[in-house]
Coordinates of C-alpha atoms in Angstrom, one line a residue:
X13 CA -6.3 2.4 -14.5
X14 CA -9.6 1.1 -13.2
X15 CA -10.2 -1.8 -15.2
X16 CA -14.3 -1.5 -16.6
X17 CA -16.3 -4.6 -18.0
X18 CA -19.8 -4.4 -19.6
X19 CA -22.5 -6.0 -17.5
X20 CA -22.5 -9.8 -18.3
X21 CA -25.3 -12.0 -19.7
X22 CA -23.1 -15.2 -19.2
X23 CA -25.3 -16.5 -16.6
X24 CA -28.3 -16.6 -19.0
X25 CA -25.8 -17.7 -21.8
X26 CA -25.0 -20.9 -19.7
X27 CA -28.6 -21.4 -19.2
X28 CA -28.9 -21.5 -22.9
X29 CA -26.0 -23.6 -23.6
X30 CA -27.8 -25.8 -21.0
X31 CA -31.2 -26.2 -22.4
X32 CA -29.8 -26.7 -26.1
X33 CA -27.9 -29.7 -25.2
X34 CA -29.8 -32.9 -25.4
X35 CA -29.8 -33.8 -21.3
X36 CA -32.7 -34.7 -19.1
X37 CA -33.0 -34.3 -15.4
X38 CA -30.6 -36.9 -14.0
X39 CA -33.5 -39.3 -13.2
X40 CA -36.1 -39.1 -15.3
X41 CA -36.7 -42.4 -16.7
X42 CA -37.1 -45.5 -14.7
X43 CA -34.1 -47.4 -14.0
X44 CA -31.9 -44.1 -14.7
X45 CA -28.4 -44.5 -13.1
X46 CA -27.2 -40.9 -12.9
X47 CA -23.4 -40.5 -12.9
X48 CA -23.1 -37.1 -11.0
X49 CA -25.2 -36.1 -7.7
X50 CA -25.4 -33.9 -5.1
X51 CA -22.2 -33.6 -2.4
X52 CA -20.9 -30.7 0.4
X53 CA -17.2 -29.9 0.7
X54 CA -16.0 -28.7 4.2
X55 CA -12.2 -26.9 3.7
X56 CA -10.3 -24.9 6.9
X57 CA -6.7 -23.1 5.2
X58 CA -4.6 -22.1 7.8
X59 CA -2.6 -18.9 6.6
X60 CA 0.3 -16.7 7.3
X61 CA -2.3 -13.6 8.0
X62 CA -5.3 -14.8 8.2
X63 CA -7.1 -18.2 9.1
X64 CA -10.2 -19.3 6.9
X65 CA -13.2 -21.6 6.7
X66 CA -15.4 -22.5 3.6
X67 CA -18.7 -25.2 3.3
X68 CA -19.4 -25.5 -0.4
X69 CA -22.8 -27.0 -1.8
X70 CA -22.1 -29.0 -5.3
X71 CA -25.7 -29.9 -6.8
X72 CA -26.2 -31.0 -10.4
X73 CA -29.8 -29.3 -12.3
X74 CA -29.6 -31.4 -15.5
X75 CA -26.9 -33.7 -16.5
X76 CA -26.6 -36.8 -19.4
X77 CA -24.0 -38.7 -20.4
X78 CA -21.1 -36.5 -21.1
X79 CA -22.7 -33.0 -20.0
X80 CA -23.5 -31.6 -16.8
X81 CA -25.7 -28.0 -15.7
X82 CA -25.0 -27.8 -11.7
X83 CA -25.5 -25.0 -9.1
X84 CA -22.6 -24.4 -6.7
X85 CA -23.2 -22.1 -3.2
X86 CA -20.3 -21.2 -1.5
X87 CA -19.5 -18.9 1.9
X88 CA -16.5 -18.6 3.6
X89 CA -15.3 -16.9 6.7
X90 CA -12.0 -15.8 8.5
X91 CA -10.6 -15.1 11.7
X92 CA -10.8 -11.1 10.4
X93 CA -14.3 -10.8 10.8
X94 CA -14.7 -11.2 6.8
X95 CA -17.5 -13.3 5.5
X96 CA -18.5 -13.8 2.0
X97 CA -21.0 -15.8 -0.4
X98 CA -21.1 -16.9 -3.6
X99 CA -24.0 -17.7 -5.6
X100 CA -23.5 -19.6 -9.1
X101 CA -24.1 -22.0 -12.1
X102 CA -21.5 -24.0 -14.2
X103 CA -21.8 -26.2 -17.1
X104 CA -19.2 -29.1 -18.2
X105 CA -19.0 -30.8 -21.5
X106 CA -17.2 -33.9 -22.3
X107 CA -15.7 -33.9 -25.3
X108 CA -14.5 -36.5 -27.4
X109 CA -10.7 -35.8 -27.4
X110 CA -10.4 -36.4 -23.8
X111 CA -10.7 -32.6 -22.3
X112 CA -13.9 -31.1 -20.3
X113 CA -14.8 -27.6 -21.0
X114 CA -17.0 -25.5 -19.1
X115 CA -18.1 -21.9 -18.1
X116 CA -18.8 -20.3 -14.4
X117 CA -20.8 -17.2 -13.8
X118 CA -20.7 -16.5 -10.0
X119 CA -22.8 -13.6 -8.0
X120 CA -20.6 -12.7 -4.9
X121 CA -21.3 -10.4 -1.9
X122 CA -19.1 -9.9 0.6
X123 CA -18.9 -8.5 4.1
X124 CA -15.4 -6.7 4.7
X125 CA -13.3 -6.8 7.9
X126 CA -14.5 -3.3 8.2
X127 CA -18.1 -4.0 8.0
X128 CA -18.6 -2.8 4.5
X129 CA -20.7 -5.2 1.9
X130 CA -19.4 -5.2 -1.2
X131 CA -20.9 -7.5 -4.9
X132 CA -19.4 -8.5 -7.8
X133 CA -20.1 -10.8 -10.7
X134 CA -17.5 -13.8 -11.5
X135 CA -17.3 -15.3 -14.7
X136 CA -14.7 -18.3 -15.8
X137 CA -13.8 -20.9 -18.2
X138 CA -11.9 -23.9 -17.7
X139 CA -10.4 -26.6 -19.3
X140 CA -9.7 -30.1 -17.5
X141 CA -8.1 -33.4 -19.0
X142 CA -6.5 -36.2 -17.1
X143 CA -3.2 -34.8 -16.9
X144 CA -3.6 -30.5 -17.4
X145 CA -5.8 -28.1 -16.3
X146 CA -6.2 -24.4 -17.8
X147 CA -8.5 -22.0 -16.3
X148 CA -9.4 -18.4 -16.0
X149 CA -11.5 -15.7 -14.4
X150 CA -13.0 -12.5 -14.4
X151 CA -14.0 -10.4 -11.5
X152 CA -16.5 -7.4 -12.2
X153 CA -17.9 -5.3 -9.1
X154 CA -20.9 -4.1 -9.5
X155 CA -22.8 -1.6 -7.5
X156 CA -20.8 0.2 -4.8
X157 CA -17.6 -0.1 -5.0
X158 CA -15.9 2.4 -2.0
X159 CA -17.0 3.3 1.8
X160 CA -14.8 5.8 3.9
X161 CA -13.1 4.1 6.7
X162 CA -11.7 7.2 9.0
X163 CA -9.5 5.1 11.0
X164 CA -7.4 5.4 7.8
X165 CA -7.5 8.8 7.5
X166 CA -4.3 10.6 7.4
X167 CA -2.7 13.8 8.0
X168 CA 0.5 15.6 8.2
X169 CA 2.5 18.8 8.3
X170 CA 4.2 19.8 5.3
X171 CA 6.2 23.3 5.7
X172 CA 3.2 25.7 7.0
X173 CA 0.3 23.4 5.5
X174 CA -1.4 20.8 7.2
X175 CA -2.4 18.0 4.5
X176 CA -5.1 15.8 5.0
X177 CA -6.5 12.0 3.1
X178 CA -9.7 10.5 3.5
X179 CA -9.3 6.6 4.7
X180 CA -10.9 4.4 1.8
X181 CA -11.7 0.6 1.5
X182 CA -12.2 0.0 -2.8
X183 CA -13.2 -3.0 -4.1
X184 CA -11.2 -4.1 -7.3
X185 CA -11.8 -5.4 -10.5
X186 CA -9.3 -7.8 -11.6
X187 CA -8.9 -11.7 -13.4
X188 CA -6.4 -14.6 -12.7
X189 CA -5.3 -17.5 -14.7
X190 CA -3.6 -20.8 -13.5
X191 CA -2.0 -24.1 -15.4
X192 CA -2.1 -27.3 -13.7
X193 CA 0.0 -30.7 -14.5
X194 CA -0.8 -34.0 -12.0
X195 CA 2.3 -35.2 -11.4
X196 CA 2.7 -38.5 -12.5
X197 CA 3.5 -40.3 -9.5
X198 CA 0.3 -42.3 -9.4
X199 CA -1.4 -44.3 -12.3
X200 CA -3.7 -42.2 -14.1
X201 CA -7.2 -44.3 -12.7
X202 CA -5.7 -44.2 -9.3
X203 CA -8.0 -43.4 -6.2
X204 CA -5.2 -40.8 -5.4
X205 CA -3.9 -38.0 -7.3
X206 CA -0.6 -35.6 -6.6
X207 CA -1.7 -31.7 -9.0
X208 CA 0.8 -29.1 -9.3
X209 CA -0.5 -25.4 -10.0
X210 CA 0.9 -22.3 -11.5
X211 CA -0.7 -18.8 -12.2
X212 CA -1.4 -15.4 -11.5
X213 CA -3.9 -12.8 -11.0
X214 CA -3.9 -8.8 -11.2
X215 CA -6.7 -6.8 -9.4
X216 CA -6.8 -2.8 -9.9
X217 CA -8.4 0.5 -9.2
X218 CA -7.8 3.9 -10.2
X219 CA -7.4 5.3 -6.8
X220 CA -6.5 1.9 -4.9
X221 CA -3.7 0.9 -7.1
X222 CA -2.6 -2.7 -8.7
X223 CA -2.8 -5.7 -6.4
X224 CA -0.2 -8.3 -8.9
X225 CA 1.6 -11.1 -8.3
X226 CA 2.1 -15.1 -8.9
X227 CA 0.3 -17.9 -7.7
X228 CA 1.1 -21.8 -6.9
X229 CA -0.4 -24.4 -5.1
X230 CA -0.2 -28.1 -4.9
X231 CA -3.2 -30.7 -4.2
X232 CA -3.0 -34.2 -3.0
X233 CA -6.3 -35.8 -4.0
X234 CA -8.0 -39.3 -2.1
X235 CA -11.0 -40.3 -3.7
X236 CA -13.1 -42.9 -2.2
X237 CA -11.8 -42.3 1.8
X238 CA -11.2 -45.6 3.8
X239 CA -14.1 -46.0 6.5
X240 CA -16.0 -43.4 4.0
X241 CA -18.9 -43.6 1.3
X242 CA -18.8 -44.1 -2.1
X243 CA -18.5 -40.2 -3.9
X244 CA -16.1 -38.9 -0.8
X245 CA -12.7 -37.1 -1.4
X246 CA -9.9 -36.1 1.2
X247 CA -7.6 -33.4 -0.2
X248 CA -4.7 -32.2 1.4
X249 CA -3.1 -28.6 -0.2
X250 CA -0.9 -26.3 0.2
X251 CA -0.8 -22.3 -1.7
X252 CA 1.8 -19.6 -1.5
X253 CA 0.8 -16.1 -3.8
X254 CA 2.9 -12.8 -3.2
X255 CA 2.1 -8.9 -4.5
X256 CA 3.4 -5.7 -3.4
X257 CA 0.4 -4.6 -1.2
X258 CA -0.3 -7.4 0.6
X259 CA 2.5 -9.4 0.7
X260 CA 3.9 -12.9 0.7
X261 CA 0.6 -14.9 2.0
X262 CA 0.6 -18.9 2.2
X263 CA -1.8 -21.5 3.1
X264 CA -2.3 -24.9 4.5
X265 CA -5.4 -26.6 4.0
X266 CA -7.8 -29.6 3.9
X267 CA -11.0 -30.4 2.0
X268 CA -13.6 -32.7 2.8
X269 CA -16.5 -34.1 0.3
X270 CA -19.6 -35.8 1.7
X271 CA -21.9 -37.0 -0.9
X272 CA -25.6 -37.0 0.0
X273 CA -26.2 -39.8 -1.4
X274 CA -25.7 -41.1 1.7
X275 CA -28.4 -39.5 3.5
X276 CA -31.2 -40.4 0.9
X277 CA -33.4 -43.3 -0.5
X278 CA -32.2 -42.4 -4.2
X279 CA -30.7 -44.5 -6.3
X280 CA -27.0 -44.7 -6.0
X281 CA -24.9 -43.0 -8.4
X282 CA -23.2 -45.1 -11.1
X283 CA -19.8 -46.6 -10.1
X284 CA -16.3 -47.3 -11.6
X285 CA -16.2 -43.4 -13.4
X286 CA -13.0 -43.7 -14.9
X287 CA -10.5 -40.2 -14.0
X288 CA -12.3 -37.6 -17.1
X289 CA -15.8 -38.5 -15.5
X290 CA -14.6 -38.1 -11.9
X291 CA -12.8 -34.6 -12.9
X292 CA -16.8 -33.0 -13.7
X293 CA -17.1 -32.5 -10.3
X294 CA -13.8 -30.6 -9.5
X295 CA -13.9 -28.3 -7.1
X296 CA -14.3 -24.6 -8.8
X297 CA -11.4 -22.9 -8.9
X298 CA -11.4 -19.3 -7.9
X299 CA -10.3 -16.5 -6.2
X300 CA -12.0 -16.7 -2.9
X301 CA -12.7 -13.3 -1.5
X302 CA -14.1 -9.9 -3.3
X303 CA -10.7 -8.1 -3.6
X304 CA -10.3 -5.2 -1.5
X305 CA -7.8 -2.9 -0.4
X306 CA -7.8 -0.3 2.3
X307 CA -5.9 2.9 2.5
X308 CA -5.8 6.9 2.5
X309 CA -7.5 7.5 -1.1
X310 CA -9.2 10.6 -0.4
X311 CA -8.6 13.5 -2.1
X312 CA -5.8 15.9 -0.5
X313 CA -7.2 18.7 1.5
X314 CA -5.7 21.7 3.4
X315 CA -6.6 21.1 7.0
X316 CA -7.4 24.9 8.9
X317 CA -8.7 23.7 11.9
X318 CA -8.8 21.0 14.7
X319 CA -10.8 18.8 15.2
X320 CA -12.8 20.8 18.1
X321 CA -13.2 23.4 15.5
X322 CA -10.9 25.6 17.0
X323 CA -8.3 27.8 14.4
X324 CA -4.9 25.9 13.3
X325 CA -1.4 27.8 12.4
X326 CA 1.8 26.4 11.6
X327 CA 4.9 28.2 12.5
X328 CA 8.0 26.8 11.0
X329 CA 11.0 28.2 12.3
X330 CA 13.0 28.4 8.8
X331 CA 10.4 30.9 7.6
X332 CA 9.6 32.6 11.1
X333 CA 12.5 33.6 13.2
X334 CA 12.8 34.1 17.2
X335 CA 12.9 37.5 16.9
X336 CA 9.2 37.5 15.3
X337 CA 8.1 34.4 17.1
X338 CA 5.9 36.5 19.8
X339 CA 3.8 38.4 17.0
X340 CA 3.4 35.3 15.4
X341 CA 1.5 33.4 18.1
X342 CA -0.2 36.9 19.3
X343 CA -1.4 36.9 14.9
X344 CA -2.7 33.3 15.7
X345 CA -5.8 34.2 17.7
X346 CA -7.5 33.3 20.6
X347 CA -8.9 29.6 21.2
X348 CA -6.3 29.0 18.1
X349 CA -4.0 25.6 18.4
X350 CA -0.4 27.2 17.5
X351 CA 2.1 24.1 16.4
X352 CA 5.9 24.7 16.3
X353 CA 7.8 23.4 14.3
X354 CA 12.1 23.5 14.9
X355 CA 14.1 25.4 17.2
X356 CA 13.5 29.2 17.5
X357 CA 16.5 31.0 19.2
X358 CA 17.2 34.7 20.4
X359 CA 13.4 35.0 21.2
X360 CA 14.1 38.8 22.5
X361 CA 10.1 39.8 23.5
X362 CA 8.0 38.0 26.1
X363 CA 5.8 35.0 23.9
X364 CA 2.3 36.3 25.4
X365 CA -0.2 33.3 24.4
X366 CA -3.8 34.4 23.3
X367 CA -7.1 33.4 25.9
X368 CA -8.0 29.4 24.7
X369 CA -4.4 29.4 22.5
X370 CA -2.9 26.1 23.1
X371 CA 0.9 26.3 22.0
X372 CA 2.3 22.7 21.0
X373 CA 5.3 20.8 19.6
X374 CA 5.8 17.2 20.2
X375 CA 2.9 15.5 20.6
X376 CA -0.2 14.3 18.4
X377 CA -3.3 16.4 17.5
X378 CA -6.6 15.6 15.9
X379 CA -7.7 17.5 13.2
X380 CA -10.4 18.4 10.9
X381 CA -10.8 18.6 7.0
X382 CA -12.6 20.7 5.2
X383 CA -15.3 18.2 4.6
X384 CA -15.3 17.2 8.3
X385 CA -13.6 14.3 8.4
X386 CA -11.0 13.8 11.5
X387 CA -7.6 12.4 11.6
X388 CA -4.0 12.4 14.1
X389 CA -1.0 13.9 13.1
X390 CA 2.5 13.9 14.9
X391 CA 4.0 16.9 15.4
X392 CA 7.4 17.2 15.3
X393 CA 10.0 18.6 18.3
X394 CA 10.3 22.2 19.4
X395 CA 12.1 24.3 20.8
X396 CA 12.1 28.2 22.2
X397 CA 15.5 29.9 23.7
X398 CA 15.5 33.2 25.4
X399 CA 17.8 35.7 24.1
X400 CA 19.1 36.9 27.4
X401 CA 17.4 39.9 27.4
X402 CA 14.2 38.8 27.9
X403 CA 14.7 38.6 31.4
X404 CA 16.1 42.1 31.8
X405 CA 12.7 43.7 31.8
X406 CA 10.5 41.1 32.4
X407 CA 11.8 37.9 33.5
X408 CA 9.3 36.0 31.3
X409 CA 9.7 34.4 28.6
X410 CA 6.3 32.6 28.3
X411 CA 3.3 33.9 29.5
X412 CA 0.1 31.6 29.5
X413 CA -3.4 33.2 29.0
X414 CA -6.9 32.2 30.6
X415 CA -7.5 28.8 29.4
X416 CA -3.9 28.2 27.8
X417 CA -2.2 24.9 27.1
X418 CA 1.3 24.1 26.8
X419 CA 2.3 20.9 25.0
X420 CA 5.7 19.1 24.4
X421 CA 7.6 22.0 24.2
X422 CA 11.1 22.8 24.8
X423 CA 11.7 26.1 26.3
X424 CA 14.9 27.5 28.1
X425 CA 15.2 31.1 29.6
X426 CA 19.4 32.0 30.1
X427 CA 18.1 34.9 32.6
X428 CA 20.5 38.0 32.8
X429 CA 21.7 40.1 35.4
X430 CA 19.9 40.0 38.9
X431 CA 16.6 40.0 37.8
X432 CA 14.8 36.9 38.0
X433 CA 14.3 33.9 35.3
X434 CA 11.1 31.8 34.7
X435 CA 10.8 29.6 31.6
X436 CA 6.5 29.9 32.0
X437 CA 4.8 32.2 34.0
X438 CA 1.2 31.9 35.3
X439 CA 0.0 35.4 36.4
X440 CA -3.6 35.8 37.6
X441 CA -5.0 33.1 35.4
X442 CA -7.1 29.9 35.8
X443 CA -7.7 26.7 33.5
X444 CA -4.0 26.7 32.6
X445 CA -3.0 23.0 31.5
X446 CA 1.3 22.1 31.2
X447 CA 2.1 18.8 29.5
X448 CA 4.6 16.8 28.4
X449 CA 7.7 19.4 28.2
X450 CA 10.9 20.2 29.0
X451 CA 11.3 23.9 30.6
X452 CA 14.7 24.9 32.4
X453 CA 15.9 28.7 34.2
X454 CA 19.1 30.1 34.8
X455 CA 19.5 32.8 37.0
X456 CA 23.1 34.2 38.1
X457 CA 21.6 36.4 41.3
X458 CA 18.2 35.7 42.0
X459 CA 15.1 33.3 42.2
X460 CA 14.9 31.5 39.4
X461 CA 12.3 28.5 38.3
X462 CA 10.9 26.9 35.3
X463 CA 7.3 27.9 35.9
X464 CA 6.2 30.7 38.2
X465 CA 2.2 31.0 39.6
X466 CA 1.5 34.3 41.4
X467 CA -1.4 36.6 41.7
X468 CA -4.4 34.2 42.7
X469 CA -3.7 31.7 39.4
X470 CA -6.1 28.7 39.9
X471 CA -7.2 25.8 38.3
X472 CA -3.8 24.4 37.3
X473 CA -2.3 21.2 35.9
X474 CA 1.2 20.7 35.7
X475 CA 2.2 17.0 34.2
X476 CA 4.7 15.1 32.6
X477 CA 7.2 17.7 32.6
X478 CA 11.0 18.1 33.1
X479 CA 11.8 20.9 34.5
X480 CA 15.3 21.9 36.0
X481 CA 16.5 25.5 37.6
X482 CA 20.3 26.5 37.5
X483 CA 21.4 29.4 39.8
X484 CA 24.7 30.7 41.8
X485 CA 25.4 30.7 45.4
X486 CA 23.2 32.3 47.5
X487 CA 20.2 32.4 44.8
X488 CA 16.6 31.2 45.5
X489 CA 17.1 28.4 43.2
X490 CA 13.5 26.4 42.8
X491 CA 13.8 23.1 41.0
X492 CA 10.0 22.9 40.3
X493 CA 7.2 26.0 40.6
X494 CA 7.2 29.4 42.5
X495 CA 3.6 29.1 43.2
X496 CA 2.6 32.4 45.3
X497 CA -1.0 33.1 47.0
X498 CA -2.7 30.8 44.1
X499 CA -5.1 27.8 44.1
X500 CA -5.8 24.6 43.5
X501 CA -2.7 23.4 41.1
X502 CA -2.4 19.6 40.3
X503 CA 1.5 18.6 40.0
X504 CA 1.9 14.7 39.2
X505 CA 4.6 13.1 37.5
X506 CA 6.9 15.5 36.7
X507 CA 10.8 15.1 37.2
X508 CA 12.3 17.9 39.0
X509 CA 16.0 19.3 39.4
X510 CA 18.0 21.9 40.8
X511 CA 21.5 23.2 41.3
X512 CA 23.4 26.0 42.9
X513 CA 21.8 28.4 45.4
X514 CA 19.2 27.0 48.0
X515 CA 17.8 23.9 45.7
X516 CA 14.3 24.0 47.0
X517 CA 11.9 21.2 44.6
X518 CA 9.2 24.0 45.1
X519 CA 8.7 27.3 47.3
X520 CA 4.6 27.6 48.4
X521 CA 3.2 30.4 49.4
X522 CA 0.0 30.6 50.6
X523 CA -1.1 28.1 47.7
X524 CA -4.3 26.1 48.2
X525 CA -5.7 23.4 47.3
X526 CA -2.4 21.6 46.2
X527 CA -2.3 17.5 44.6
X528 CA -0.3 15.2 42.7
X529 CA 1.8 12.4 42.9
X530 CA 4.1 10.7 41.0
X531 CA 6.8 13.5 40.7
X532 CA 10.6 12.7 41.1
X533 CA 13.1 14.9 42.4
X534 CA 17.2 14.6 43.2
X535 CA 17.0 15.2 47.0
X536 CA 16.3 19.0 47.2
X537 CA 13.6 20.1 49.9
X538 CA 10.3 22.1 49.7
X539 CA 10.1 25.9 50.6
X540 CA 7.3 26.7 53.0
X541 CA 5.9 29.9 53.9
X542 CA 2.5 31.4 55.0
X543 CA -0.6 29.1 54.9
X544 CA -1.1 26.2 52.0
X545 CA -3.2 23.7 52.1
X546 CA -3.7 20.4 50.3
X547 CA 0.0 18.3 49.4
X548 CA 2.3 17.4 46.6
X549 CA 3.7 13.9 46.9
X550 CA 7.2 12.7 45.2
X551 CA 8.1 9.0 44.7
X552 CA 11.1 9.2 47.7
X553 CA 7.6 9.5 50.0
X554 CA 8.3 12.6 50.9
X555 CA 5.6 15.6 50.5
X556 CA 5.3 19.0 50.0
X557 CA 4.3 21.0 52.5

């Protein structure tokens, strides 16, 4: 469940807290020593999945002896084209007992590795004594808290329906929490200090999910650096946090502080601060990015068409059988994408695709939701088997339309008798594509090929198929195309076989206009008859004609 915060006043309720104490601006009177001034940390972490940098500006407003009202900017960067800042106020108390308390109250924005900008408002408290640490925050977006990303978008085929999710990046509300013990290797007033940490943190979202898990870290502190200024720190740490989404993610890092004191004609800051003075100007502790998470979010929709706006139909073959296959695709429509899904055997009448119809199986598809977003889908294999009879009356068992695709298909004609056998047959058409399939023939007593082009077909590409022809002694077997008195076919990369009968790779006549290269082949030669023009080029650098 979305976790929902009232809009905070704790940034004005600091401000109050600050003005009620009894502090004066840190030189205000003559002679004024103050304990706490201005300094700039400079930190690189080196992580697991990501790499980042931060410079963080430390400058107190109002401080006295044991209280201090500072402002603290912050931005940070990584190697995944994330930046953020952070805009905020603090105020530390010393108490008597030994402990500092204080409140945060951050403004964050951040730019997203997807280019988004997201804000939020951080609140914390803490509580720091020489030897523990407790704090805690809150982290309450405000203002937009979602952008589509459709590189995310998703969609797939479930039975005869085509389900589609819009790609999301959500910003999350969340808190964490963390304990901290310094270890006590070193004496309590030492210039060096060894912290061990402890926590957790939970970010969620209604749509996005929970983002939960533990955090630790260690820091290894160095106050007043060797060849440095008074007011400088060296830390070394290391972090390690895991949750479902993202993962185990750890970090390396170092932190430098430069005082500006340094820089400046102003009185130095007072010296000797035993370890509770030092710890009121900690570092703040806090989650250091806007929490996000990217992912398909969207509401489901029933996809009905391709992205080109063209009609989409699912057949699956456990609801449409072989012997209905053909009215099927003729009940899909012209310029209609037709996916297949499973194998479809005993097809008995001749599959006649539509003008435009693209019939597919294997391959991947982009497609369109109702509220015109896009995403891919993978289609799964499929496969089309003649019955035997088809080629009794026709020799056809797919017949491609003006226009026509044919994608990652698997289509195999048995043949039947003498009549011919042709896995795909291009009759009198033009802008016929055929990709990426596997088409065989078998024909006991006559020619037989995968795909035959007669009757002045034109404007044909054949690629990245397999195609194979099986025939009997003294058949025309054609390993390839029958391409007869058509023009200007492309034929590239594309593995050809045949056995039995005259194994001819292809038989031309009078084809024009003939290219491609990259096709492989098992030896067999090219038939040539009347006039073609243009070649057809195989990797054993041979051609045809």
């Amino acid at each position: 469940m979305k976790i929902a915060y009232t809009r905070p006043r704790f940034s004005a309720w600091l401000v109050l807290m600050a003005l009620a104490c009894p502090m004066k601006e840190a030189k205000a009177e003559e002679g004024d020593t103050p304990k706490w001034g201005p300094h700039l940390d400079l930190e690189g972490k080196a992580g697991t999945n990501r790499n980042l940098g931060e410079v963080d500006l430390f400058m107190p407003l109002l401080q006295n002896e044991d209280t201090l009202f500072f402002t603290n900017l912050r931005t940070r960067m990584d190697d995944g084209s994330s930046v953020e800042g952070n805009f905020g106020v603090g105020l530390r108390h010393m108490l008597d007992s030994g402990w500092n308390v204080g409140g945060i109250a951050y403004f964050d924005r951040r730019k997203s590795e997807w280019d988004n900008y997201y804000n939020q408002v951080t609140l914390g408290l803490e509580a720091l004594s020489t030897d523990w640490d407790f704090r805690a925050n809150a982290y309450v977006p405000v203002g937009r808290d979602s952008y589509d990303v459709d590189s995310l978008n998703t969609a797939s085929i479930s039975g005869t329906t085509v389900i589609f999710r819009g790609g999301e990046e959500r910003s999350m509300g969340g808190f964490d929490a963390e304990i901290g013990w310094r270890a006590p290797i070193f004496d309590e007033d030492a210039g060096q200090q060894l912290r061990l940490y402890g926590g957790g943190y939970r970010f969620s979202d209604d749509k996005a999910g929970l983002v939960a898990g533990p955090r630790g870290r260690i820091d290894l502190t160095f106050d007043e650096v060797p060849f440095l200024w008074q007011g400088s720190r060296f830390s070394l740490g290391a972090e390690i946090q895991h949750d479902d989404p993202r993962g185990t993610q750890s970090f390396a890092s170092f932190r430098l502080r430069i005082p500006f004191q340094v820089f400046s004609d102003h009185k130095p800051l007072r010296q000797n601060l035993n370890p509770i003075e030092k710890r009121m100007t900690d570092p703040v502790i806090r989650d250091i990015d806007v929490v996000t998470q990217s992912g398909s979010y969207g509401p489901t929709e029933i996809v009905t068409s391709t992205a080109s706006g063209g009609a989409l139909s699912i057949i699956d073959s456990s609801l449409t059988t072989g012997a209905n296959l053909a009215t099927a695709i003729t009940s899909a429509g012209a310029n209609s994408t037709v996916v297949l899904q499973g194998s479809f055997t005993n097809v008995s009448s001749k599959v006649q695709l539509q003008a435009g119809q693209t019939l597919m199986g294997s391959g991947t598809l982009r497609v369109k939701s109702p509220s015109g977003r896009t995403a891919t889908i993978q289609t799964g294999s499929a496969s089309i088997s003649g019955s035997g009879t088809v080629a009794s009356s026709t020799a056809r068992l797919i017949e491609m339309a003006n226009n026509s695709s044919l994608v990652g298909i698997t289509a195999s004609n048995p043949g039947n008798g003498t009549n011919g056998s042709f896995a795909v047959t291009l009759d009198g058409v033009s802008g016929v594509t055929i990709r990426d399939s596997t088409l065989s023939a078998t024909a006991t007593d006559n020619t037989v090929a995968p795909i035959y082009i007669i009757n002045s077909s034109s404007d044909i590409t054949i690629t990245g198929n397999t195609l194979s022809a099986t025939g009997a002694a003294g058949n025309e077997v054609v390993g390839g195309f029958v391409a007869l008195s058509s023009s200007n076919i492309t034929f590239s990369n594309n593995s050809v076989s045949a056995t039995g009968g005259n194994n001819n790779s292809l038989w031309l006549v009078n084809a024009t206009g003939l290219s491609g290269s990259g096709n492989t082949r098992n030896g067999e030669t090219c038939k040539i008859q009347g006039t073609n023009t243009g070649s057809i080029s195989f990797t054993d650098n041979t051609t045809c004609p």
